[in-house]
Structures are given as C-alpha cells and as structure tokens.
Amino acid sequence: MTPSVRSVEFQRRLPFSQVAQFAGIQTILEHVEGVRRIHVLDLAIRNGHQWTILMQALATRRRSRVEHLKITAVATMGKELIEQTGRRLVMFAQTMNLVCSFNVVMVRDLAELRQDHLQFDSGETVVVLADYVASTLTSPAERLDALIKTIRRVKPCVMVVMEMEGNRNSSVFVNRFVESLFFAGVLFDCIGDCMVGDEATRKYGEETLLGEDDDGAGGGEGREWMIRSLKVDVWRAYFRRFGMVETQLSRSSMYQAELVAEQVPCWSPCTVWMDGKSLIVGWKGTPVKSITAWKFS
C-alpha cells in the first residue's frame, strides 16, 4: 500500500501484472454477462487499476446495462490510502456513467475475515479477485483455510486467483535458495530489458519489492517464512479440498493477455500459454505468474 509513485511506475513497466489483470478481468466479465448488480470482493486492491479495466468494459455494454457496481476492498493496513483509491475509482466510474460504490473492510489478518464483515444487497452477483494473496497466508496453513471457508459462504459466481508461478517452498534451505535465485534471475532479466534508462525506478523495485519477496522465500532453516510461492498444480490440489472446481479460461482471456503483451516492444519476450484450464504468463519461456478461475460446488 505504499503511495510511492515509483512503486506504481515499477509495476507499470513490467508486463506480468498488466497481462494477468486483463486476462483476469476478461474472465470476470464473462461470468457476469447480463448481470445488472455486481459486487466485487478484492482481497488486494493496491492502486485499483484493474477495476478501471472492468468499468470501461461494462460501460460499452449494449444490453443489460449495469445498475450498480459495488467494490469491497479487504485489507489489513493502509485504510486512508485505500479510501483515496476508492474515491478515484468512484470518480472514474462517473466518467463512464456507471453507478459505483466503494467499501473498505479492515481486519487484523485476512484469515479473520468473516461473512458478517461484508455487506451484501439482494440481487447482487459476487465475484472475488485474489491477486498474490494465497501465498501470503500459507503460514500457518489454517490461515488460508479460514479465508477460503469465508469466501465459500458468500457464494461468489467465480473466484479469480493470480499467483507467482514458482516452486520456492522446499523445507531445505539450499534447495529453496537455488529456486529463489533462479526465479529472481528471470525477474531481473525482465527488469533489465524493460527499464533501460530509468535507474531510479529500477533500483527502487529491485531493493524494495523484489528484495522483500526473495528475502521471505529464501529465509534460513528454522525461520517461518511468510511467502510460499507454489506452482499451479499445488494450488489446484489445495483448492479442490474445499470443493472448488476449476473453470476453463476462455480463448478471449488468452487473447486479451496476448494483446497486452504485444503493446510494448520490450515486452515481446513475455509469453502466454495454457496449462490445462489455467493461463500462465512467462518471460522467455519461464513461468512467472498463473491465473486460475474457480467456482464452489
């Protein structure tokens, strides 16, 4: 939730977030087609850019115009910054002639989120976006279990999950260190290609954002590291325990991802491909981020 302009610029210059966001939003759009009252539950709102994509798409609907778009941001810190984000999103929606409201739900820990923390109106269709959330709740495992159980109770029509695609969860420090080093090498290669001539933003991202992630994943023996990057197959096995059914991402989602990846010349090494029903975003063939969609049976 840092307000740093460099943080936003760093994310904007890399392809992975934008490519994944467009694919994820396309998936949400397909599940709310014809729905007039939409309630979005965002577990990691950040700067909220992803919802401007949704708003622009909804504003172009010729049929079943949206009566109300509600966005609920769930967070553990940065309430004032999130409220600022909400005001910007509501103002943006007004320029699209969309009726939009924004709510913030603050909890001490995402695992403590309960159904009665959320406000639902009759006739709403709920969708959930979890972008880089699951991997931060795996220690201890009961935290993620509790969050999934709460989400299941609100009965979303779809839950879109985005996670870093890496196996940095070995209990052996040496293995975890090697895996983290390889993954960091891919990201640094991308940074080197996409941030030529912008040393300030590059330095900020390397030291602040990537540094914290790699430190958490590569912690020493006996340390309870908080971020556990896992491959999509592991997430599939985990979510199925809760009766969640993976939904096929459409060709349109794939097309949106490819289209975004082609927009910036330095993003040409960014590749997109299907892994079963999910979408993988990679750099020069190495998986970096996964996008999956889930329904509750």
JSON list of C-alpha atoms in Angstrom, two decimals, residues 18-232:
[
{"chain": "A", "resi": 18, "resn": "GLN", "atom": "CA", "xyz": [-0.96, -5.95, -16.70]},
{"chain": "A", "resi": 19, "resn": "VAL", "atom": "CA", "xyz": [-1.13, -9.14, -18.76]},
{"chain": "A", "resi": 20, "resn": "ALA", "atom": "CA", "xyz": [-2.61, -11.09, -15.85]},
{"chain": "A", "resi": 21, "resn": "GLN", "atom": "CA", "xyz": [-5.06, -8.33, -14.96]},
{"chain": "A", "resi": 22, "resn": "PHE", "atom": "CA", "xyz": [-6.55, -8.12, -18.44]},
{"chain": "A", "resi": 23, "resn": "ALA", "atom": "CA", "xyz": [-6.95, -11.89, -18.61]},
{"chain": "A", "resi": 24, "resn": "GLY", "atom": "CA", "xyz": [-8.47, -12.00, -15.12]},
{"chain": "A", "resi": 25, "resn": "ILE", "atom": "CA", "xyz": [-10.89, -9.15, -15.76]},
{"chain": "A", "resi": 26, "resn": "GLN", "atom": "CA", "xyz": [-11.97, -10.76, -19.03]},
{"chain": "A", "resi": 27, "resn": "THR", "atom": "CA", "xyz": [-12.78, -13.92, -17.06]},
{"chain": "A", "resi": 28, "resn": "ILE", "atom": "CA", "xyz": [-14.84, -11.93, -14.56]},
{"chain": "A", "resi": 29, "resn": "LEU", "atom": "CA", "xyz": [-16.71, -10.17, -17.39]},
{"chain": "A", "resi": 30, "resn": "GLU", "atom": "CA", "xyz": [-17.70, -13.49, -18.89]},
{"chain": "A", "resi": 31, "resn": "HIS", "atom": "CA", "xyz": [-19.15, -14.66, -15.57]},
{"chain": "A", "resi": 32, "resn": "VAL", "atom": "CA", "xyz": [-21.21, -11.50, -15.01]},
{"chain": "A", "resi": 33, "resn": "GLU", "atom": "CA", "xyz": [-22.55, -11.24, -18.55]},
{"chain": "A", "resi": 34, "resn": "GLY", "atom": "CA", "xyz": [-26.10, -9.94, -18.33]},
{"chain": "A", "resi": 35, "resn": "VAL", "atom": "CA", "xyz": [-25.81, -9.25, -14.59]},
{"chain": "A", "resi": 36, "resn": "ARG", "atom": "CA", "xyz": [-27.10, -5.83, -13.54]},
{"chain": "A", "resi": 37, "resn": "ARG", "atom": "CA", "xyz": [-25.84, -5.69, -9.93]},
{"chain": "A", "resi": 38, "resn": "ILE", "atom": "CA", "xyz": [-22.21, -6.72, -9.45]},
{"chain": "A", "resi": 39, "resn": "HIS", "atom": "CA", "xyz": [-20.36, -6.92, -6.15]},
{"chain": "A", "resi": 40, "resn": "VAL", "atom": "CA", "xyz": [-16.59, -7.21, -6.44]},
{"chain": "A", "resi": 41, "resn": "LEU", "atom": "CA", "xyz": [-14.65, -8.51, -3.44]},
{"chain": "A", "resi": 42, "resn": "ASP", "atom": "CA", "xyz": [-10.97, -7.55, -3.84]},
{"chain": "A", "resi": 43, "resn": "LEU", "atom": "CA", "xyz": [-8.52, -9.07, -1.36]},
{"chain": "A", "resi": 44, "resn": "ALA", "atom": "CA", "xyz": [-5.58, -6.92, -2.51]},
{"chain": "A", "resi": 45, "resn": "ILE", "atom": "CA", "xyz": [-6.83, -3.66, -4.02]},
{"chain": "A", "resi": 46, "resn": "ARG", "atom": "CA", "xyz": [-3.43, -1.88, -4.31]},
{"chain": "A", "resi": 47, "resn": "ASN", "atom": "CA", "xyz": [-3.88, 1.05, -6.74]},
{"chain": "A", "resi": 48, "resn": "GLY", "atom": "CA", "xyz": [-7.19, -0.30, -8.09]},
{"chain": "A", "resi": 49, "resn": "HIS", "atom": "CA", "xyz": [-6.15, -0.03, -11.75]},
{"chain": "A", "resi": 50, "resn": "GLN", "atom": "CA", "xyz": [-7.66, -3.44, -12.51]},
{"chain": "A", "resi": 51, "resn": "TRP", "atom": "CA", "xyz": [-11.18, -2.14, -11.86]},
{"chain": "A", "resi": 52, "resn": "THR", "atom": "CA", "xyz": [-10.89, 0.70, -14.35]},
{"chain": "A", "resi": 53, "resn": "ILE", "atom": "CA", "xyz": [-10.47, -2.05, -16.95]},
{"chain": "A", "resi": 54, "resn": "LEU", "atom": "CA", "xyz": [-13.71, -3.65, -15.76]},
{"chain": "A", "resi": 55, "resn": "MET", "atom": "CA", "xyz": [-15.55, -0.32, -15.72]},
{"chain": "A", "resi": 56, "resn": "GLN", "atom": "CA", "xyz": [-14.59, 0.53, -19.28]},
{"chain": "A", "resi": 57, "resn": "ALA", "atom": "CA", "xyz": [-15.79, -2.87, -20.47]},
{"chain": "A", "resi": 58, "resn": "LEU", "atom": "CA", "xyz": [-19.08, -2.62, -18.58]},
{"chain": "A", "resi": 59, "resn": "ALA", "atom": "CA", "xyz": [-19.68, 0.89, -19.96]},
{"chain": "A", "resi": 60, "resn": "THR", "atom": "CA", "xyz": [-19.66, -0.48, -23.51]},
{"chain": "A", "resi": 61, "resn": "ARG", "atom": "CA", "xyz": [-22.47, -2.96, -22.86]},
{"chain": "A", "resi": 62, "resn": "ARG", "atom": "CA", "xyz": [-25.33, -2.51, -25.26]},
{"chain": "A", "resi": 63, "resn": "ARG", "atom": "CA", "xyz": [-27.65, -4.82, -23.37]},
{"chain": "A", "resi": 64, "resn": "SER", "atom": "CA", "xyz": [-28.26, -5.44, -19.67]},
{"chain": "A", "resi": 65, "resn": "ARG", "atom": "CA", "xyz": [-26.67, -2.21, -18.56]},
{"chain": "A", "resi": 66, "resn": "VAL", "atom": "CA", "xyz": [-25.19, -2.40, -15.07]},
{"chain": "A", "resi": 67, "resn": "GLU", "atom": "CA", "xyz": [-27.39, -0.80, -12.41]},
{"chain": "A", "resi": 68, "resn": "HIS", "atom": "CA", "xyz": [-24.80, -0.86, -9.65]},
{"chain": "A", "resi": 69, "resn": "LEU", "atom": "CA", "xyz": [-21.14, -1.84, -9.35]},
{"chain": "A", "resi": 70, "resn": "LYS", "atom": "CA", "xyz": [-20.02, -2.28, -5.75]},
{"chain": "A", "resi": 71, "resn": "ILE", "atom": "CA", "xyz": [-16.36, -2.76, -4.88]},
{"chain": "A", "resi": 72, "resn": "THR", "atom": "CA", "xyz": [-15.38, -4.01, -1.43]},
{"chain": "A", "resi": 73, "resn": "ALA", "atom": "CA", "xyz": [-11.68, -3.87, -0.59]},
{"chain": "A", "resi": 74, "resn": "VAL", "atom": "CA", "xyz": [-10.49, -6.10, 2.25]},
{"chain": "A", "resi": 75, "resn": "ALA", "atom": "CA", "xyz": [-7.19, -5.08, 3.82]},
{"chain": "A", "resi": 76, "resn": "THR", "atom": "CA", "xyz": [-5.07, -5.22, 6.95]},
{"chain": "A", "resi": 77, "resn": "MET", "atom": "CA", "xyz": [-3.40, -1.80, 6.67]},
{"chain": "A", "resi": 78, "resn": "GLY", "atom": "CA", "xyz": [-3.44, 1.49, 4.77]},
{"chain": "A", "resi": 79, "resn": "LYS", "atom": "CA", "xyz": [-7.10, 2.37, 5.25]},
{"chain": "A", "resi": 80, "resn": "GLU", "atom": "CA", "xyz": [-6.63, 6.03, 4.31]},
{"chain": "A", "resi": 81, "resn": "LEU", "atom": "CA", "xyz": [-4.78, 5.15, 1.11]},
{"chain": "A", "resi": 82, "resn": "ILE", "atom": "CA", "xyz": [-7.42, 2.58, 0.18]},
{"chain": "A", "resi": 83, "resn": "GLU", "atom": "CA", "xyz": [-10.17, 5.13, 0.72]},
{"chain": "A", "resi": 84, "resn": "GLN", "atom": "CA", "xyz": [-8.30, 7.50, -1.61]},
{"chain": "A", "resi": 85, "resn": "THR", "atom": "CA", "xyz": [-8.17, 4.70, -4.17]},
{"chain": "A", "resi": 86, "resn": "GLY", "atom": "CA", "xyz": [-11.91, 4.19, -3.71]},
{"chain": "A", "resi": 87, "resn": "ARG", "atom": "CA", "xyz": [-12.67, 7.84, -4.32]},
{"chain": "A", "resi": 88, "resn": "ARG", "atom": "CA", "xyz": [-10.62, 7.80, -7.52]},
{"chain": "A", "resi": 89, "resn": "LEU", "atom": "CA", "xyz": [-12.43, 4.68, -8.72]},
{"chain": "A", "resi": 90, "resn": "VAL", "atom": "CA", "xyz": [-15.87, 6.16, -8.00]},
{"chain": "A", "resi": 91, "resn": "MET", "atom": "CA", "xyz": [-14.93, 9.33, -9.87]},
{"chain": "A", "resi": 92, "resn": "PHE", "atom": "CA", "xyz": [-13.66, 7.29, -12.80]},
{"chain": "A", "resi": 93, "resn": "ALA", "atom": "CA", "xyz": [-16.92, 5.30, -12.85]},
{"chain": "A", "resi": 94, "resn": "GLN", "atom": "CA", "xyz": [-18.85, 8.55, -13.04]},
{"chain": "A", "resi": 95, "resn": "THR", "atom": "CA", "xyz": [-16.98, 9.48, -16.23]},
{"chain": "A", "resi": 96, "resn": "MET", "atom": "CA", "xyz": [-18.20, 6.14, -17.61]},
{"chain": "A", "resi": 97, "resn": "ASN", "atom": "CA", "xyz": [-21.79, 6.85, -16.48]},
{"chain": "A", "resi": 98, "resn": "LEU", "atom": "CA", "xyz": [-21.63, 3.89, -14.13]},
{"chain": "A", "resi": 99, "resn": "VAL", "atom": "CA", "xyz": [-23.19, 3.86, -10.67]},
{"chain": "A", "resi": 100, "resn": "CYS", "atom": "CA", "xyz": [-20.40, 2.70, -8.38]},
{"chain": "A", "resi": 101, "resn": "SER", "atom": "CA", "xyz": [-19.91, 2.47, -4.62]},
{"chain": "A", "resi": 102, "resn": "PHE", "atom": "CA", "xyz": [-16.78, 1.58, -2.69]},
{"chain": "A", "resi": 103, "resn": "ASN", "atom": "CA", "xyz": [-16.41, 0.00, 0.74]},
{"chain": "A", "resi": 104, "resn": "VAL", "atom": "CA", "xyz": [-13.37, -0.80, 2.86]},
{"chain": "A", "resi": 105, "resn": "VAL", "atom": "CA", "xyz": [-13.27, -3.69, 5.32]},
{"chain": "A", "resi": 106, "resn": "MET", "atom": "CA", "xyz": [-10.30, -3.62, 7.69]},
{"chain": "A", "resi": 107, "resn": "VAL", "atom": "CA", "xyz": [-9.25, -6.77, 9.52]},
{"chain": "A", "resi": 108, "resn": "ARG", "atom": "CA", "xyz": [-6.19, -7.56, 11.62]},
{"chain": "A", "resi": 109, "resn": "ASP", "atom": "CA", "xyz": [-5.48, -10.58, 9.44]},
{"chain": "A", "resi": 110, "resn": "LEU", "atom": "CA", "xyz": [-7.17, -11.74, 6.22]},
{"chain": "A", "resi": 111, "resn": "ALA", "atom": "CA", "xyz": [-7.72, -15.07, 7.94]},
{"chain": "A", "resi": 112, "resn": "GLU", "atom": "CA", "xyz": [-10.03, -13.27, 10.36]},
{"chain": "A", "resi": 113, "resn": "LEU", "atom": "CA", "xyz": [-12.42, -12.10, 7.63]},
{"chain": "A", "resi": 114, "resn": "ARG", "atom": "CA", "xyz": [-15.98, -13.21, 8.39]},
{"chain": "A", "resi": 115, "resn": "GLN", "atom": "CA", "xyz": [-19.18, -13.08, 6.38]},
{"chain": "A", "resi": 116, "resn": "ASP", "atom": "CA", "xyz": [-20.75, -10.56, 8.76]},
{"chain": "A", "resi": 117, "resn": "HIS", "atom": "CA", "xyz": [-17.91, -8.12, 7.97]},
{"chain": "A", "resi": 118, "resn": "LEU", "atom": "CA", "xyz": [-19.30, -7.80, 4.45]},
{"chain": "A", "resi": 119, "resn": "GLN", "atom": "CA", "xyz": [-22.46, -6.04, 3.33]},
{"chain": "A", "resi": 120, "resn": "PHE", "atom": "CA", "xyz": [-24.48, -7.67, 0.58]},
{"chain": "A", "resi": 121, "resn": "ASP", "atom": "CA", "xyz": [-27.66, -6.44, -1.06]},
{"chain": "A", "resi": 122, "resn": "SER", "atom": "CA", "xyz": [-30.33, -8.62, -2.59]},
{"chain": "A", "resi": 123, "resn": "GLY", "atom": "CA", "xyz": [-29.87, -9.40, -6.26]},
{"chain": "A", "resi": 124, "resn": "GLU", "atom": "CA", "xyz": [-26.10, -8.90, -6.23]},
{"chain": "A", "resi": 125, "resn": "THR", "atom": "CA", "xyz": [-23.77, -11.27, -8.03]},
{"chain": "A", "resi": 126, "resn": "VAL", "atom": "CA", "xyz": [-20.48, -11.62, -6.17]},
{"chain": "A", "resi": 127, "resn": "VAL", "atom": "CA", "xyz": [-17.06, -12.09, -7.76]},
{"chain": "A", "resi": 128, "resn": "VAL", "atom": "CA", "xyz": [-13.75, -12.42, -5.92]},
{"chain": "A", "resi": 129, "resn": "LEU", "atom": "CA", "xyz": [-10.26, -11.39, -7.02]},
{"chain": "A", "resi": 130, "resn": "ALA", "atom": "CA", "xyz": [-7.25, -12.72, -5.10]},
{"chain": "A", "resi": 131, "resn": "ASP", "atom": "CA", "xyz": [-4.07, -11.34, -6.64]},
{"chain": "A", "resi": 132, "resn": "TYR", "atom": "CA", "xyz": [-0.96, -12.59, -4.86]},
{"chain": "A", "resi": 133, "resn": "VAL", "atom": "CA", "xyz": [-2.94, -13.33, -1.69]},
{"chain": "A", "resi": 134, "resn": "ALA", "atom": "CA", "xyz": [-2.95, -17.10, -1.19]},
{"chain": "A", "resi": 135, "resn": "SER", "atom": "CA", "xyz": [0.84, -17.40, -0.98]},
{"chain": "A", "resi": 136, "resn": "THR", "atom": "CA", "xyz": [0.97, -14.87, 1.86]},
{"chain": "A", "resi": 137, "resn": "LEU", "atom": "CA", "xyz": [-1.44, -16.89, 4.02]},
{"chain": "A", "resi": 138, "resn": "THR", "atom": "CA", "xyz": [0.20, -20.32, 3.99]},
{"chain": "A", "resi": 139, "resn": "SER", "atom": "CA", "xyz": [1.97, -19.96, 7.33]},
{"chain": "A", "resi": 140, "resn": "PRO", "atom": "CA", "xyz": [0.35, -21.49, 9.23]},
{"chain": "A", "resi": 141, "resn": "ALA", "atom": "CA", "xyz": [-1.89, -23.28, 6.74]},
{"chain": "A", "resi": 142, "resn": "GLU", "atom": "CA", "xyz": [-5.00, -22.71, 8.85]},
{"chain": "A", "resi": 143, "resn": "ARG", "atom": "CA", "xyz": [-5.00, -19.01, 7.91]},
{"chain": "A", "resi": 144, "resn": "LEU", "atom": "CA", "xyz": [-5.68, -19.70, 4.23]},
{"chain": "A", "resi": 145, "resn": "ASP", "atom": "CA", "xyz": [-8.18, -22.41, 5.16]},
{"chain": "A", "resi": 146, "resn": "ALA", "atom": "CA", "xyz": [-10.19, -19.90, 7.19]},
{"chain": "A", "resi": 147, "resn": "LEU", "atom": "CA", "xyz": [-10.26, -17.33, 4.37]},
{"chain": "A", "resi": 148, "resn": "ILE", "atom": "CA", "xyz": [-11.42, -19.87, 1.78]},
{"chain": "A", "resi": 149, "resn": "LYS", "atom": "CA", "xyz": [-14.22, -21.05, 4.07]},
{"chain": "A", "resi": 150, "resn": "THR", "atom": "CA", "xyz": [-15.46, -17.47, 4.46]},
{"chain": "A", "resi": 151, "resn": "ILE", "atom": "CA", "xyz": [-15.36, -16.85, 0.72]},
{"chain": "A", "resi": 152, "resn": "ARG", "atom": "CA", "xyz": [-17.32, -20.02, 0.14]},
{"chain": "A", "resi": 153, "resn": "ARG", "atom": "CA", "xyz": [-20.11, -18.74, 2.42]},
{"chain": "A", "resi": 154, "resn": "VAL", "atom": "CA", "xyz": [-20.61, -15.57, 0.33]},
{"chain": "A", "resi": 155, "resn": "LYS", "atom": "CA", "xyz": [-21.26, -17.77, -2.73]},
{"chain": "A", "resi": 156, "resn": "PRO", "atom": "CA", "xyz": [-19.29, -15.97, -5.46]},
{"chain": "A", "resi": 157, "resn": "CYS", "atom": "CA", "xyz": [-20.06, -16.88, -9.05]},
{"chain": "A", "resi": 158, "resn": "VAL", "atom": "CA", "xyz": [-16.32, -17.01, -9.71]},
{"chain": "A", "resi": 159, "resn": "MET", "atom": "CA", "xyz": [-13.06, -16.52, -7.83]},
{"chain": "A", "resi": 160, "resn": "VAL", "atom": "CA", "xyz": [-10.07, -15.46, -9.90]},
{"chain": "A", "resi": 161, "resn": "VAL", "atom": "CA", "xyz": [-6.71, -16.31, -8.34]},
{"chain": "A", "resi": 162, "resn": "MET", "atom": "CA", "xyz": [-3.38, -14.90, -9.52]},
{"chain": "A", "resi": 163, "resn": "GLU", "atom": "CA", "xyz": [-0.13, -16.16, -8.06]},
{"chain": "A", "resi": 164, "resn": "MET", "atom": "CA", "xyz": [3.57, -16.13, -8.82]},
{"chain": "A", "resi": 165, "resn": "GLU", "atom": "CA", "xyz": [4.39, -19.39, -10.57]},
{"chain": "A", "resi": 166, "resn": "GLY", "atom": "CA", "xyz": [7.42, -20.72, -8.75]},
{"chain": "A", "resi": 167, "resn": "ASN", "atom": "CA", "xyz": [8.44, -23.61, -6.54]},
{"chain": "A", "resi": 168, "resn": "ARG", "atom": "CA", "xyz": [10.20, -21.86, -3.68]},
{"chain": "A", "resi": 169, "resn": "ASN", "atom": "CA", "xyz": [8.73, -23.87, -0.85]},
{"chain": "A", "resi": 170, "resn": "SER", "atom": "CA", "xyz": [11.35, -26.52, -0.11]},
{"chain": "A", "resi": 171, "resn": "SER", "atom": "CA", "xyz": [11.98, -27.20, 3.57]},
{"chain": "A", "resi": 172, "resn": "VAL", "atom": "CA", "xyz": [15.70, -27.44, 2.76]},
{"chain": "A", "resi": 173, "resn": "PHE", "atom": "CA", "xyz": [17.38, -24.05, 2.73]},
{"chain": "A", "resi": 174, "resn": "VAL", "atom": "CA", "xyz": [19.84, -24.84, -0.08]},
{"chain": "A", "resi": 175, "resn": "ASN", "atom": "CA", "xyz": [17.06, -26.01, -2.42]},
{"chain": "A", "resi": 176, "resn": "ARG", "atom": "CA", "xyz": [14.90, -23.05, -1.55]},
{"chain": "A", "resi": 177, "resn": "PHE", "atom": "CA", "xyz": [17.82, -20.67, -2.08]},
{"chain": "A", "resi": 178, "resn": "VAL", "atom": "CA", "xyz": [18.64, -22.10, -5.53]},
{"chain": "A", "resi": 179, "resn": "GLU", "atom": "CA", "xyz": [14.98, -21.96, -6.59]},
{"chain": "A", "resi": 180, "resn": "SER", "atom": "CA", "xyz": [14.68, -18.36, -5.36]},
{"chain": "A", "resi": 181, "resn": "LEU", "atom": "CA", "xyz": [17.90, -17.36, -7.10]},
{"chain": "A", "resi": 182, "resn": "PHE", "atom": "CA", "xyz": [16.71, -18.78, -10.43]},
{"chain": "A", "resi": 183, "resn": "PHE", "atom": "CA", "xyz": [13.32, -17.07, -10.12]},
{"chain": "A", "resi": 184, "resn": "ALA", "atom": "CA", "xyz": [14.94, -13.75, -9.20]},
{"chain": "A", "resi": 185, "resn": "GLY", "atom": "CA", "xyz": [17.24, -14.11, -12.22]},
{"chain": "A", "resi": 186, "resn": "VAL", "atom": "CA", "xyz": [14.23, -14.26, -14.53]},
{"chain": "A", "resi": 187, "resn": "LEU", "atom": "CA", "xyz": [12.71, -11.14, -12.96]},
{"chain": "A", "resi": 188, "resn": "PHE", "atom": "CA", "xyz": [15.98, -9.22, -13.08]},
{"chain": "A", "resi": 189, "resn": "ASP", "atom": "CA", "xyz": [16.37, -10.15, -16.74]},
{"chain": "A", "resi": 190, "resn": "CYS", "atom": "CA", "xyz": [12.92, -8.70, -17.41]},
{"chain": "A", "resi": 191, "resn": "ILE", "atom": "CA", "xyz": [13.76, -5.56, -15.45]},
{"chain": "A", "resi": 192, "resn": "GLY", "atom": "CA", "xyz": [16.96, -5.16, -17.41]},
{"chain": "A", "resi": 193, "resn": "ASP", "atom": "CA", "xyz": [15.07, -5.28, -20.72]},
{"chain": "A", "resi": 194, "resn": "CYS", "atom": "CA", "xyz": [12.14, -3.08, -19.68]},
{"chain": "A", "resi": 195, "resn": "MET", "atom": "CA", "xyz": [13.80, -0.36, -17.62]},
{"chain": "A", "resi": 196, "resn": "VAL", "atom": "CA", "xyz": [16.70, 0.80, -19.71]},
{"chain": "A", "resi": 197, "resn": "GLY", "atom": "CA", "xyz": [17.47, 4.42, -18.84]},
{"chain": "A", "resi": 198, "resn": "ASP", "atom": "CA", "xyz": [15.28, 4.51, -15.74]},
{"chain": "A", "resi": 199, "resn": "GLU", "atom": "CA", "xyz": [17.74, 3.67, -12.99]},
{"chain": "A", "resi": 200, "resn": "ALA", "atom": "CA", "xyz": [15.73, 5.28, -10.18]},
{"chain": "A", "resi": 201, "resn": "THR", "atom": "CA", "xyz": [12.61, 3.15, -10.72]},
{"chain": "A", "resi": 202, "resn": "ARG", "atom": "CA", "xyz": [14.70, 0.06, -11.39]},
{"chain": "A", "resi": 203, "resn": "LYS", "atom": "CA", "xyz": [16.71, 0.49, -8.19]},
{"chain": "A", "resi": 204, "resn": "TYR", "atom": "CA", "xyz": [13.55, 1.07, -6.18]},
{"chain": "A", "resi": 205, "resn": "GLY", "atom": "CA", "xyz": [11.93, -2.11, -7.48]},
{"chain": "A", "resi": 206, "resn": "GLU", "atom": "CA", "xyz": [14.98, -4.27, -7.04]},
{"chain": "A", "resi": 207, "resn": "GLU", "atom": "CA", "xyz": [15.66, -3.12, -3.49]},
{"chain": "A", "resi": 208, "resn": "THR", "atom": "CA", "xyz": [12.13, -2.74, -2.14]},
{"chain": "A", "resi": 209, "resn": "LEU", "atom": "CA", "xyz": [9.70, -5.02, -3.95]},
{"chain": "A", "resi": 210, "resn": "LEU", "atom": "CA", "xyz": [11.85, -7.89, -5.19]},
{"chain": "A", "resi": 211, "resn": "GLY", "atom": "CA", "xyz": [14.18, -7.71, -2.22]},
{"chain": "A", "resi": 212, "resn": "GLU", "atom": "CA", "xyz": [11.42, -8.30, 0.32]},
{"chain": "A", "resi": 213, "resn": "ASP", "atom": "CA", "xyz": [9.93, -11.18, -1.68]},
{"chain": "A", "resi": 214, "resn": "ASP", "atom": "CA", "xyz": [13.21, -13.02, -2.14]},
{"chain": "A", "resi": 215, "resn": "ASP", "atom": "CA", "xyz": [14.19, -12.49, 1.48]},
{"chain": "A", "resi": 216, "resn": "GLY", "atom": "CA", "xyz": [10.89, -14.01, 2.59]},
{"chain": "A", "resi": 217, "resn": "ALA", "atom": "CA", "xyz": [11.18, -17.00, 0.26]},
{"chain": "A", "resi": 218, "resn": "GLY", "atom": "CA", "xyz": [14.85, -17.67, 0.97]},
{"chain": "A", "resi": 219, "resn": "GLY", "atom": "CA", "xyz": [14.81, -17.45, 4.76]},
{"chain": "A", "resi": 220, "resn": "GLY", "atom": "CA", "xyz": [17.15, -19.72, 6.67]},
{"chain": "A", "resi": 221, "resn": "GLU", "atom": "CA", "xyz": [16.48, -23.01, 8.41]},
{"chain": "A", "resi": 222, "resn": "GLY", "atom": "CA", "xyz": [14.13, -22.81, 11.33]},
{"chain": "A", "resi": 223, "resn": "ARG", "atom": "CA", "xyz": [12.66, -19.50, 10.20]},
{"chain": "A", "resi": 224, "resn": "GLU", "atom": "CA", "xyz": [8.94, -19.30, 9.46]},
{"chain": "A", "resi": 225, "resn": "TRP", "atom": "CA", "xyz": [8.97, -17.59, 6.08]},
{"chain": "A", "resi": 226, "resn": "MET", "atom": "CA", "xyz": [5.70, -15.95, 5.20]},
{"chain": "A", "resi": 227, "resn": "ILE", "atom": "CA", "xyz": [5.57, -16.11, 1.38]},
{"chain": "A", "resi": 228, "resn": "ARG", "atom": "CA", "xyz": [5.49, -19.55, -0.19]},
{"chain": "A", "resi": 229, "resn": "SER", "atom": "CA", "xyz": [5.43, -19.48, -3.97]},
{"chain": "A", "resi": 230, "resn": "LEU", "atom": "CA", "xyz": [3.90, -22.65, -5.34]},
{"chain": "A", "resi": 231, "resn": "LYS", "atom": "CA", "xyz": [3.21, -23.97, -8.80]},
{"chain": "A", "resi": 232, "resn": "VAL", "atom": "CA", "xyz": [-0.31, -24.07, -10.17]}
]
